[in-house]
PDB file of C-alpha atoms in Angstrom:
ATOM      1  CA  MET A 790     111.801-157.861  55.286  1.00 47.00           C
ATOM      2  CA  VAL A 791     113.552-156.943  58.376  1.00 53.00           C
ATOM      3  CA  ALA A 792     112.725-154.376  60.705  1.00 56.00           C
ATOM      4  CA  THR A 793     115.418-151.792  60.909  1.00 55.00           C
ATOM      5  CA  PHE A 794     116.036-148.208  62.645  1.00 58.00           C
ATOM      6  CA  PHE A 795     117.586-146.538  59.872  1.00 54.00           C
ATOM      7  CA  PRO A 796     116.685-143.299  59.424  1.00 59.00           C
ATOM      8  CA  GLY A 797     114.763-142.731  56.861  1.00 59.00           C
ATOM      9  CA  ARG A 798     113.222-145.938  57.092  1.00 63.00           C
ATOM     10  CA  GLY A 799     110.995-147.377  54.224  1.00 65.00           C
ATOM     11  CA  THR A 800     113.027-144.857  51.570  1.00 72.00           C
ATOM     12  CA  LEU A 801     114.806-145.714  48.520  1.00 71.00           C
ATOM     13  CA  ILE A 802     117.796-145.133  50.501  1.00 68.00           C
ATOM     14  CA  GLU A 803     117.068-147.411  53.319  1.00 65.00           C
ATOM     15  CA  GLU A 804     115.950-150.237  50.696  1.00 67.00           C
ATOM     16  CA  THR A 805     119.065-149.830  48.657  1.00 65.00           C
ATOM     17  CA  TYR A 806     121.206-150.043  51.697  1.00 62.00           C
ATOM     18  CA  LEU A 807     118.969-153.332  52.412  1.00 64.00           C
ATOM     19  CA  GLN A 808     120.037-154.613  48.773  1.00 73.00           C
ATOM     20  CA  GLY A 809     123.549-154.069  49.430  1.00 68.00           C
ATOM     21  CA  GLU A 810     122.975-155.865  52.619  1.00 74.00           C
ATOM     22  CA  ALA A 811     121.863-158.760  51.119  1.00 83.00           C
ATOM     23  CA  GLN A 812     124.143-159.406  48.726  1.00 87.00           C
ATOM     24  CA  GLY A 813     126.816-159.251  51.044  1.00 88.00           C
ATOM     25  CA  HIS A 814     124.865-162.211  52.776  1.00 90.00           C
ATOM     26  CA  ALA A 815     124.755-163.777  49.261  1.00 93.00           C
ATOM     27  CA  ALA A 816     128.391-163.873  48.122  1.00 93.00           C
ATOM     28  CA  LEU A 817     129.398-164.469  52.322  1.00 93.00           C
ATOM     29  CA  ILE A 818     127.361-167.708  51.979  1.00 95.00           C
ATOM     30  CA  LEU A 819     128.350-168.510  48.367  1.00 96.00           C
ATOM     31  CA  ARG A 820     132.284-168.112  49.597  1.00 95.00           C
ATOM     32  CA  THR A 821     131.307-170.324  52.384  1.00 96.00           C
ATOM     33  CA  LEU A 822     130.749-173.089  50.222  1.00 96.00           C
ATOM     34  CA  GLU A 823     133.510-172.832  47.503  1.00 95.00           C
ATOM     35  CA  LYS A 824     136.021-172.662  50.063  1.00 96.00           C
ATOM     36  CA  ARG A 825     134.340-176.059  51.623  1.00 96.00           C
ATOM     37  CA  GLY A 826     135.176-177.375  48.312  1.00 96.00           C
ATOM     38  CA  ILE A 827     130.641-177.357  48.182  1.00 96.00           C
ATOM     39  CA  GLY A 828     129.858-176.968  44.275  1.00 95.00           C
ATOM     40  CA  VAL A 829     126.788-174.848  43.576  1.00 96.00           C
ATOM     41  CA  PRO A 830     124.452-175.876  41.037  1.00 96.00           C
ATOM     42  CA  GLU A 831     123.385-172.582  38.644  1.00 96.00           C
ATOM     43  CA  GLU A 832     119.617-172.664  40.089  1.00 95.00           C
ATOM     44  CA  ALA A 833     120.848-172.804  44.052  1.00 96.00           C
ATOM     45  CA  ARG A 834     123.534-169.494  42.997  1.00 95.00           C
ATOM     46  CA  GLU A 835     120.291-168.158  41.296  1.00 95.00           C
ATOM     47  CA  ARG A 836     118.296-168.346  44.603  1.00 94.00           C
ATOM     48  CA  ILE A 837     121.026-167.090  46.948  1.00 94.00           C
ATOM     49  CA  THR A 838     121.957-163.798  44.844  1.00 92.00           C
ATOM     50  CA  SER A 839     117.721-162.962  44.311  1.00 90.00           C
ATOM     51  CA  CYS A 840     116.792-163.579  48.608  1.00 90.00           C
ATOM     52  CA  THR A 841     117.056-160.070  49.724  1.00 87.00           C
ATOM     53  CA  ASP A 842     115.479-161.480  52.554  1.00 89.00           C
ATOM     54  CA  LEU A 843     118.286-160.657  55.923  1.00 87.00           C
ATOM     55  CA  ASP A 844     116.782-163.551  58.426  1.00 91.00           C
ATOM     56  CA  GLN A 845     116.618-166.267  55.700  1.00 93.00           C
ATOM     57  CA  LEU A 846     120.491-165.284  53.958  1.00 93.00           C
ATOM     58  CA  THR A 847     121.095-165.381  57.926  1.00 93.00           C
ATOM     59  CA  THR A 848     119.967-168.849  57.889  1.00 94.00           C
ATOM     60  CA  TRP A 849     121.666-170.039  54.850  1.00 95.00           C
ATOM     61  CA  PHE A 850     124.442-168.687  55.923  1.00 94.00           C
ATOM     62  CA  ASP A 851     124.518-170.402  59.885  1.00 95.00           C
ATOM     63  CA  ARG A 852     123.836-173.710  57.181  1.00 95.00           C
ATOM     64  CA  ALA A 853     126.618-173.295  54.617  1.00 96.00           C
ATOM     65  CA  LEU A 854     128.809-173.556  57.564  1.00 95.00           C
ATOM     66  CA  THR A 855     128.294-177.163  58.144  1.00 94.00           C
ATOM     67  CA  ALA A 856     126.587-177.912  54.897  1.00 95.00           C
ATOM     68  CA  GLU A 857     127.737-181.491  52.372  1.00 96.00           C
ATOM     69  CA  ALA A 858     125.698-180.082  49.799  1.00 96.00           C
ATOM     70  CA  ALA A 859     124.247-177.376  48.434  1.00 95.00           C
ATOM     71  CA  ASP A 860     120.263-178.173  48.785  1.00 94.00           C
ATOM     72  CA  ASP A 861     121.257-178.362  52.193  1.00 94.00           C
ATOM     73  CA  LEU A 862     121.009-174.767  52.876  1.00 94.00           C
ATOM     74  CA  PHE A 863     117.211-175.124  51.818  1.00 94.00           C
ATOM     75  CA  ALA A 864     116.363-178.506  53.564  1.00 89.00           C
ATOM     76  CA  GLU A 865     113.375-177.581  56.046  1.00 83.00           C
ATOM     77  CA  PRO A 866     114.433-178.557  59.781  1.00 73.00           C
ATOM     78  CA  ALA A 867     113.081-182.300  60.982  1.00 64.00           C
ATOM     79  CA  ASP A 868     110.698-182.161  63.215  1.00 56.00           C
TER      80      ASP A 868
END
């Protein structure tokens, strides 16, 4: 989970806030893929929308900008 300096760190309020952030990130990823004309299979959609790791979602968003297919989001970087 992402470190934050949210007042009341570790509280239900913070968790709810971070869930909302994750949902917003997921929505942007899906919208980006949609606007680029890239189909998103149900498995990929579920993986994106169920993720709560903001760092991972940020990585996927960055990849969505250049991806040729939804699966490109989840590919491990080449060494």
